XYZ file of C-alpha atoms in Angstrom:
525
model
C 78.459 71.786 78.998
C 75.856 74.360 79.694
C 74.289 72.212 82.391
C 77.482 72.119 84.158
C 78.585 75.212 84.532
C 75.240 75.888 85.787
C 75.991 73.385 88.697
C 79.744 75.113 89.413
C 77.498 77.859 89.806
C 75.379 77.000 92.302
C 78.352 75.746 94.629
C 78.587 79.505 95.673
C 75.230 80.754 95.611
C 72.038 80.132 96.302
C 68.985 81.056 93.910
C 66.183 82.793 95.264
C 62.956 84.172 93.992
C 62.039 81.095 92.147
C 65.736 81.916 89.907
C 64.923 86.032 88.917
C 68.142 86.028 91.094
C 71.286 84.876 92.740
C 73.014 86.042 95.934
C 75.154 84.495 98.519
C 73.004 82.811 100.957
C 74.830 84.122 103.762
C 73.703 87.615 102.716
C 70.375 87.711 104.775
C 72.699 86.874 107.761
C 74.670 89.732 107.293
C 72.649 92.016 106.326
C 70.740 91.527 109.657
C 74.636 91.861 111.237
C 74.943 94.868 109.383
C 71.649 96.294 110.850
C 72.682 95.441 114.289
C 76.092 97.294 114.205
C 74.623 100.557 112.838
C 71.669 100.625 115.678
C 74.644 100.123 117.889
C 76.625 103.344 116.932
C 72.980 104.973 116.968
C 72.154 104.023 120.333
C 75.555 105.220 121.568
C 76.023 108.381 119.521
C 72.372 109.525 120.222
C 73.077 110.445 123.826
C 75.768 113.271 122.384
C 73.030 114.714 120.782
C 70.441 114.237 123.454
C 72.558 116.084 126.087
C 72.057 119.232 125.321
C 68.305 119.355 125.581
C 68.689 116.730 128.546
C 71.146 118.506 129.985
C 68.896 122.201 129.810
C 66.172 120.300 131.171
C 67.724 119.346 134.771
C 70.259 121.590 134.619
C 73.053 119.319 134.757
C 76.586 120.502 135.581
C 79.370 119.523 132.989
C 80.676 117.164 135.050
C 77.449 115.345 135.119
C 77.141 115.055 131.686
C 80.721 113.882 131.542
C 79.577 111.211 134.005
C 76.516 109.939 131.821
C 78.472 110.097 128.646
C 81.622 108.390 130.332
C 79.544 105.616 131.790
C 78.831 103.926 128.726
C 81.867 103.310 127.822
C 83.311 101.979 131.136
C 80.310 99.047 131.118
C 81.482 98.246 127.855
C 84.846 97.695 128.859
C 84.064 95.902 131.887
C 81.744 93.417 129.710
C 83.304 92.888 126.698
C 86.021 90.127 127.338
C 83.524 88.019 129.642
C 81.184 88.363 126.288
C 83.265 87.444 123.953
C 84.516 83.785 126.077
C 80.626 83.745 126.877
C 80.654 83.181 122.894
C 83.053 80.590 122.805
C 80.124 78.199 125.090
C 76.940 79.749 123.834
C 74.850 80.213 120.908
C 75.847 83.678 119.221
C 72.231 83.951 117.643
C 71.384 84.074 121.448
C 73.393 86.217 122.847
C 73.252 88.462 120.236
C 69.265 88.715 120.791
C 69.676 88.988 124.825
C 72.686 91.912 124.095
C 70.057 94.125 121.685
C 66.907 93.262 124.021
C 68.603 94.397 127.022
C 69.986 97.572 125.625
C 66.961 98.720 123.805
C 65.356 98.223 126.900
C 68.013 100.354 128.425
C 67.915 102.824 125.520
C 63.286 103.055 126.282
C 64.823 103.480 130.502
C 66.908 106.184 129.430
C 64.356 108.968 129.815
C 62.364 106.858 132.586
C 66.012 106.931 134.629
C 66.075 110.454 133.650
C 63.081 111.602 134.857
C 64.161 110.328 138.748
C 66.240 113.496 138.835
C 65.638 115.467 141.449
C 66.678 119.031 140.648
C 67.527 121.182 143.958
C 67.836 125.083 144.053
C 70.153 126.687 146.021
C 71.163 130.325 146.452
C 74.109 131.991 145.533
C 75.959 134.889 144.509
C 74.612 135.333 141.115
C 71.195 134.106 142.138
C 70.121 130.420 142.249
C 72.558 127.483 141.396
C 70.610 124.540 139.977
C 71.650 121.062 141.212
C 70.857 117.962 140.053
C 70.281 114.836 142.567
C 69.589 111.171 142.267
C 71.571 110.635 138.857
C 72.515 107.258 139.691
C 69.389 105.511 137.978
C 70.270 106.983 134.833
C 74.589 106.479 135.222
C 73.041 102.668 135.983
C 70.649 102.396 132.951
C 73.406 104.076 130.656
C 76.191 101.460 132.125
C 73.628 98.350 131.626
C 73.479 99.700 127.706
C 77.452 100.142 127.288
C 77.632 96.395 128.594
C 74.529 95.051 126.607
C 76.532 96.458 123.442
C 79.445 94.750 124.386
C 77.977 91.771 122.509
C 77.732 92.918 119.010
C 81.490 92.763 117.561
C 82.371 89.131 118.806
C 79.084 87.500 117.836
C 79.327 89.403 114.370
C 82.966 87.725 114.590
C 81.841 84.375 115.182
C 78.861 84.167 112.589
C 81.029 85.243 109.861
C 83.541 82.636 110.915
C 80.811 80.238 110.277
C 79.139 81.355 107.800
C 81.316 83.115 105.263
C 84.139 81.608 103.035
C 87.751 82.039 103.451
C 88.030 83.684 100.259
C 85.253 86.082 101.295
C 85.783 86.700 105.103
C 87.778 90.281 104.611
C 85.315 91.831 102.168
C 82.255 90.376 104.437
C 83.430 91.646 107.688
C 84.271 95.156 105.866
C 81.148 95.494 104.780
C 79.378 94.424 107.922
C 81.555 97.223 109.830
C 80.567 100.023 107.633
C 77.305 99.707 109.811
C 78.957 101.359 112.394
C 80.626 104.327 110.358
C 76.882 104.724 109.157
C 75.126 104.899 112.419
C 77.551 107.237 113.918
C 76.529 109.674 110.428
C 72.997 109.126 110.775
C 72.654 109.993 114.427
C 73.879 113.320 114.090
C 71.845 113.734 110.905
C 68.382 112.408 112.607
C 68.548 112.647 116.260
C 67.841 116.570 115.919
C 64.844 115.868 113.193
C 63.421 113.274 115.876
C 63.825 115.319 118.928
C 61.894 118.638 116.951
C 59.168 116.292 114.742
C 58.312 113.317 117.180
C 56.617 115.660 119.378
C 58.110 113.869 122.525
C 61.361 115.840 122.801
C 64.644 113.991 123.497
C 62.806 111.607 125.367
C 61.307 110.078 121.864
C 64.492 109.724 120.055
C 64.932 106.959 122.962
C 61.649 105.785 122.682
C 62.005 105.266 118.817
C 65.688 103.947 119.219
C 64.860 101.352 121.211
C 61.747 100.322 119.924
C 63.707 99.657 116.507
C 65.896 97.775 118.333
C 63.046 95.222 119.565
C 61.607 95.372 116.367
C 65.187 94.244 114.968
C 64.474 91.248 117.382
C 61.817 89.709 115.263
C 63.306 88.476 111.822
C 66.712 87.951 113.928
C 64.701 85.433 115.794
C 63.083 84.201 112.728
C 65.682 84.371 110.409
C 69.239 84.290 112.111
C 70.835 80.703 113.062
C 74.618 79.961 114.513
C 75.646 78.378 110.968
C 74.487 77.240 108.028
C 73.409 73.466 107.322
C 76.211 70.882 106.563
C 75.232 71.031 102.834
C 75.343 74.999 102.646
C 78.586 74.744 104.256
C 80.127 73.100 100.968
C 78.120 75.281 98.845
C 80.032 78.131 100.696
C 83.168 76.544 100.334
C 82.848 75.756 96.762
C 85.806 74.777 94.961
C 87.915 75.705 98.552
C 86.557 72.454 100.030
C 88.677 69.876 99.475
C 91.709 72.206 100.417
C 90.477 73.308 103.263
C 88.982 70.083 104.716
C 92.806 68.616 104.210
C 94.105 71.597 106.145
C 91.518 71.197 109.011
C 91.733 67.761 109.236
C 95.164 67.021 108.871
C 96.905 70.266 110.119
C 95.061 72.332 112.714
C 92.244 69.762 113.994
C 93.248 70.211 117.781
C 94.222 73.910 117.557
C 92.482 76.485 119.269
C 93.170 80.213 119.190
C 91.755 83.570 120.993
C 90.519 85.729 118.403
C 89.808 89.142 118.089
C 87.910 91.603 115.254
C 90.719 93.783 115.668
C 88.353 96.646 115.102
C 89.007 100.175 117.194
C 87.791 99.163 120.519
C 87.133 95.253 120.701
C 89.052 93.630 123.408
C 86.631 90.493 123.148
C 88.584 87.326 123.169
C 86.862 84.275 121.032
C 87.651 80.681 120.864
C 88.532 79.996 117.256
C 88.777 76.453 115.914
C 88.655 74.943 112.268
C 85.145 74.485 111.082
C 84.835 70.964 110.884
C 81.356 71.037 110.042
C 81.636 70.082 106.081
C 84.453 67.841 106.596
C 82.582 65.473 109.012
C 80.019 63.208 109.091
C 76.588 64.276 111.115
C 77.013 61.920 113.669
C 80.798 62.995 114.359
C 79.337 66.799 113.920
C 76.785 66.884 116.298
C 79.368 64.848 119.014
C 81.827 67.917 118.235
C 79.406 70.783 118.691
C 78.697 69.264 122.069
C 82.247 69.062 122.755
C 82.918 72.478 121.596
C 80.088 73.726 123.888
C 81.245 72.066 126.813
C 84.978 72.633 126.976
C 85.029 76.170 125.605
C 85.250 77.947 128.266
C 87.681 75.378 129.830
C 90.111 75.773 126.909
C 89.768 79.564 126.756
C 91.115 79.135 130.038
C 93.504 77.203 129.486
C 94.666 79.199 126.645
C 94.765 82.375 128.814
C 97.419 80.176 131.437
C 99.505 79.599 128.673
C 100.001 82.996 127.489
C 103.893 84.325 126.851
C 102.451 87.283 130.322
C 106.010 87.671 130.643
C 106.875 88.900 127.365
C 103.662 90.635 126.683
C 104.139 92.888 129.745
C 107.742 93.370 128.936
C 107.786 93.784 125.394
C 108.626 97.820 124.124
C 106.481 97.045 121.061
C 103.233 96.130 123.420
C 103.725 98.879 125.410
C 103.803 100.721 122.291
C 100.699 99.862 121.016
C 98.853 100.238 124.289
C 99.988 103.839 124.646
C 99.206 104.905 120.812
C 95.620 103.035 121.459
C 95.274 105.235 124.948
C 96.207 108.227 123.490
C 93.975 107.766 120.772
C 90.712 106.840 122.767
C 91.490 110.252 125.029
C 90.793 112.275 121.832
C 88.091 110.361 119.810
C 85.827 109.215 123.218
C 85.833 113.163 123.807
C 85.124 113.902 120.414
C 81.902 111.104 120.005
C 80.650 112.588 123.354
C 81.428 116.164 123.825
C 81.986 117.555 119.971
C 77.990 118.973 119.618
C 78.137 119.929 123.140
C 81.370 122.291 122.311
C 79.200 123.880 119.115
C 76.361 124.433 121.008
C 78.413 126.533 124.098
C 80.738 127.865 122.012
C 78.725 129.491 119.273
C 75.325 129.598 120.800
C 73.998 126.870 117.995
C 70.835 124.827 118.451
C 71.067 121.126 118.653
C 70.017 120.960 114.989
C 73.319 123.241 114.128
C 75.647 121.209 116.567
C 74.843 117.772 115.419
C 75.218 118.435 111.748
C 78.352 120.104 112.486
C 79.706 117.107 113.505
C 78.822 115.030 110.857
C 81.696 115.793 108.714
C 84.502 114.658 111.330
C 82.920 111.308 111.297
C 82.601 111.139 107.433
C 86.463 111.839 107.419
C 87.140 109.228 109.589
C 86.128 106.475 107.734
C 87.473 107.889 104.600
C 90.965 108.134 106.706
C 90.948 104.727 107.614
C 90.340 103.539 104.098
C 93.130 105.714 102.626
C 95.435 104.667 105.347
C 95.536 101.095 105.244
C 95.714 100.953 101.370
C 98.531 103.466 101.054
C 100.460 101.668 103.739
C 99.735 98.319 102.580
C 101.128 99.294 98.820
C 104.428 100.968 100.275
C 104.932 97.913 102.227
C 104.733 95.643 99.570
C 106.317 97.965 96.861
C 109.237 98.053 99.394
C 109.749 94.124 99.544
C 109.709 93.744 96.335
C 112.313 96.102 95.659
C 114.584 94.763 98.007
C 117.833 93.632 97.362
C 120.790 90.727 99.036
C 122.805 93.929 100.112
C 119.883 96.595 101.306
C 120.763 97.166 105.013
C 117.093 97.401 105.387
C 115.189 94.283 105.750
C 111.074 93.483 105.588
C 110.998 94.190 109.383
C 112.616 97.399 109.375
C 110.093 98.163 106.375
C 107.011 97.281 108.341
C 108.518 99.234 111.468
C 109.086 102.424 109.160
C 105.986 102.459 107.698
C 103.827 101.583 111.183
C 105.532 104.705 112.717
C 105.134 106.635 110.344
C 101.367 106.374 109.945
C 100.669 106.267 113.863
C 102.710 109.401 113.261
C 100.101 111.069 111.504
C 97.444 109.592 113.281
C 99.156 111.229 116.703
C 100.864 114.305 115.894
C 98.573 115.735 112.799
C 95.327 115.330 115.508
C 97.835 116.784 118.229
C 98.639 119.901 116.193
C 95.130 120.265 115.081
C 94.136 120.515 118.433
C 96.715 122.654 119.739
C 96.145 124.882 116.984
C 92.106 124.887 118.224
C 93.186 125.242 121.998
C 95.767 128.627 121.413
C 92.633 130.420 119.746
C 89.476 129.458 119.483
C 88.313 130.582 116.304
C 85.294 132.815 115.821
C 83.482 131.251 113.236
C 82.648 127.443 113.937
C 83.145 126.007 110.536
C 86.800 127.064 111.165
C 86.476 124.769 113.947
C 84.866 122.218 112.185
C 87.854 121.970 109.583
C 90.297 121.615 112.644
C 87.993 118.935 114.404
C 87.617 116.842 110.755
C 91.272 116.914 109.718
C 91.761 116.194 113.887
C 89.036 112.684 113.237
C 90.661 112.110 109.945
C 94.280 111.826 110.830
C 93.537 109.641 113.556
C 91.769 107.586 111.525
C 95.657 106.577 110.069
C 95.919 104.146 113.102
C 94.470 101.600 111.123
C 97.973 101.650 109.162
C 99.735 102.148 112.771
C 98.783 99.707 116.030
C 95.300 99.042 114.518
C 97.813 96.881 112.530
C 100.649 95.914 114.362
C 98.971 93.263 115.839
C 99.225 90.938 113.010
C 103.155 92.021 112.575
C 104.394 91.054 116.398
C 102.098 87.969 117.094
C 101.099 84.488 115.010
C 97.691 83.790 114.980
C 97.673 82.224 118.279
C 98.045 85.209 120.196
C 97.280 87.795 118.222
C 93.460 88.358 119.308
C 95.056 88.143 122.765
C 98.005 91.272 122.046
C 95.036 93.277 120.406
C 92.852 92.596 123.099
C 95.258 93.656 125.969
C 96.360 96.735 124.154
C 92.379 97.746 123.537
C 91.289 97.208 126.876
C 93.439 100.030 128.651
C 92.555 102.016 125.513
C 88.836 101.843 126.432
C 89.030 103.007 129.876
C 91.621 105.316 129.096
C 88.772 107.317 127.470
C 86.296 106.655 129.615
C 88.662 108.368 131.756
C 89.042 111.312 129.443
C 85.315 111.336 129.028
C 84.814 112.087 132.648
C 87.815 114.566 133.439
C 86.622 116.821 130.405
C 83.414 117.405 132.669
C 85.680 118.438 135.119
C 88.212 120.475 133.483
C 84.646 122.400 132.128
C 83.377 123.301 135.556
C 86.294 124.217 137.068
C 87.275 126.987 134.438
C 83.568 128.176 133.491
C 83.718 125.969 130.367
C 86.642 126.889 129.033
C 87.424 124.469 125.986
C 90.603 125.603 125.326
C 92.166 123.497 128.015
C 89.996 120.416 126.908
C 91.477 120.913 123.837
C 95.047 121.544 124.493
C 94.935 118.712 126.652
C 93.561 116.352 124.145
C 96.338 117.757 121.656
C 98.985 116.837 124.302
C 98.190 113.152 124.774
C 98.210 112.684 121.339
C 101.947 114.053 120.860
C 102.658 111.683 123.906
C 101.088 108.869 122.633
C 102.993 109.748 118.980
C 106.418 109.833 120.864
C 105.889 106.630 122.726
C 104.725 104.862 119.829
C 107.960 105.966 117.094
C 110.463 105.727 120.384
C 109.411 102.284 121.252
C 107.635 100.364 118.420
C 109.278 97.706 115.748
C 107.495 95.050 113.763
C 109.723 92.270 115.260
C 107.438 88.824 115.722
C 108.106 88.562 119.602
C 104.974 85.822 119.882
C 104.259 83.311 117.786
């Protein structure tokens, strides 16, 4: 009897270190995942930090800077939906590799790019105006690394399709995503520590950065494969297999979806089929994985033709979503990019005092998220279950209630926060901390608002698609807001009271849009 539940066991773990202990055996896998996605946020968030010594250096003008940090973001939009169907045809294990070799390269060019600024002086009234020339290298080289990055969220995607079991997926990809909430932390916390002990200024925080990321190459190389073997597989799947093999085989064999993470930000579309692998012979396995790899991109395609375009670009609800996601990217782009450069001009603080400043916004944001989708997900269900034949209210005017009410909070509390910053800036900047972390902490409550609407108005065939289309304006959007924040800051001698009432402003918008036009109605299924 002993001997046998020993065996059950095993079915959903694998022993290692000769049986001192047992862990999943996908957990290498994702802990190399994991790794990835915070050197992602690290490599993105460091240039916030970087600016202000870069910045000093060749005397860029705000706008500049709202170029360089804008950039990023724009490559990233442009790249991520051709990365996510190059996916669907390639190995992820590969792409993932080429995506983090060619942006740590970018991330070691950064200061190389940099250094190919030509800084012109020119007299003026109060003096000499500095002004910086040939800044295109480095707007290329940070544009490269904002498309490079595009490929992290849908390879994660696909090796935890293929790796993890059903019953595990949602805690698995949770975890794996914390990577990025701790990346974002720890490059305000070391990027000033680097830049004062390296002893190579802000130019070594990119030199180290990157040169982690190429040393993150090797035991991905090693280590990392597409999926596990066939007879993993049904370890993974345990006591699920039978189940699920029926379902796949029977059910869902010739279905194919586009998928999305449905994190903040990922417009990647992925082909998603069953996994077949355990349920087939090798023979018949290997002839599918060929298949799969030749008509992938063909079907993704195909699937795109079909699309309900029509209803999508008609639907209230999508518009909804799209102009909650907008307004939300105006105010959290700016905040990633600009946040230690506001400290620093504001208050005089050194980039040590700036960065750590804005630590605390970002630690509120993931708590927000957290708090928001469990609250919302309880008074949904609590709701239901209270429901009775005669309520006028039914599920869907539950779900609509409750989505507009937390996109709400994630719209207006930011909005007034903001406003409140932007009619007096206060004198002390801690005050202004506590505005800027309940600002990143409300609007963390999207995840209860569109971040989860997505699921409510489409089936599982097009809801990657809906979440993709509403992301995608969402990204640019902020790029946008990125880039006109330079502006605004040189036209009024830095004055970040308009930046801020502006930000405040979209956000109301955004809020309005989203309770005038959104319900939870399935439109696409």
């Amino acid at each position: 009897e002993e001997e046998e539940e020993s065996d059950d066991t095993d079915t959903a773990t694998t022993t290692a270190n000769n049986g001192d202990s047992t862990v999943p055996s996908y957990l290498p896998i994702l802990s190399l995942c994991w790794v990835v996605a915070l050197l992602s946020a690290l490599d993105r968030v460091a240039m916030s930090v970087a600016i202000l010594p870069l910045s000093t250096e060749y005397h860029l003008a705000e706008t500049v800077k709202g170029q360089i940090s804008s950039v990023f973001s724009l490559g990233y939009g442009v790249a991520i939906i051709p990365c996510g169907l190059l996916i669907a045809s390639q190995s992820p294990k590969k792409v993932m590799a080429s995506g983090v070799a060619l942006w740590s390269l970018a991330t070691i060019g950064t200061p190389i790019a940099a250094s190919l600024i030509l800084v012109d002086q020119m007299p003026s009234e109060d003096g000499v105006t500095f002004i910086a020339q040939n800044v295109a290298p480095l707007l290329l080289v940070r544009t490269i690394m904002g498309g490079a990055e595009s490929v992290v969220l849908p390879a994660i995607q696909r090796i935890i399709a293929k790796w993890v079991p059903p019953s595990n997926k949602s805690f698995a990809i949770a975890g794996v995503y914390t990577g990025f909430q701790s990346g974002t932390v720890l490059a305000y916390l070391a990027s000033p520590f680097i830049i004062d002990n390296l002893g190579l200024g802000w130019k070594g925080l990119f030199y180290l950065y990157g040169g982690i990321g190429a040393a993150w190459l090797v035991p991905w190389l090693i280590y990392a494969r597409d999926a596990p073997d066939g007879d993993v597989v049904a370890k993974l799947l345990g006591e699920e297999e039978d189940e699920y093999c029926d379902v796949v085989l029977e059910e869902e064999r010739d279905v194919t979806f586009l998928v999305n993470s449905m994190r903040e930000d990922d417009a990647s579309l992925l082909i998603e089929r069953r996994d077949l692998a355990s349920c087939m012979g090798e023979e018949e396995e290997e002839k599918e994985d060929d298949k799969n790899k030749n008509e992938a991109l063909e079907e993704a395609l195909s699937v795109l033709k079909a699309a309900p375009w029509s209803k999508l670009i008609k639907s209230p609800g999508v518009w909804a979503m799209t102009l909650a996601h907008a307004a939300n990217n105006w105010g959290l782009y700016n905040s990633l990019s600009w946040t230690p450069t506001f400290y620093a001009e504001q208050y005089g603080l050194n980039v040590k005092e700036s960065a750590f400043l804005s630590v605390l916004p970002s630690v509120a944001g993931a708590i927000g998220g957290i708090v928001a989708g469990s609250v919302a997900d309880k008074i949904i269900v609590s709701l239901n279950s209270n429901l009775k034949e005669n309520d006028t209210m039914d599920s869907v005017s539950i779900s609509t209630n409750v989505r507009k009410t937390f996109q709400a909070i994630a719209l207006f509390g930011p909005g007034l926060c903001l406003l409140t910053l932007s009619s007096h800036i206060p004198d002390q900047p801690l005050t202004a901390q506590a505005l800027l972390t309940g600002t990143v902490g409300l609007q963390a409550f999207n995840a209860a608002g569109y971040g989860a609407a997505t699921q409510e108005k489409a089936g599982e065939k097009w809801s990657g698609l809906l979440y993709s289309i509403t992301s995608l304006p969402g990204v640019m959007f902020g790029s946008l807001g990125v880039y006109v924040t330079g502006q605004i800051l040189d036209a009024t001698s830095q004055d970040w009271s308009i930046v801020w009432g502006l930000t405040g402003c979209i956000n109301i918008l955004g809020a309005l849009a989203f309770v005038w036009l959104y319900d939870s109605k399935k439109e696409f299924d």
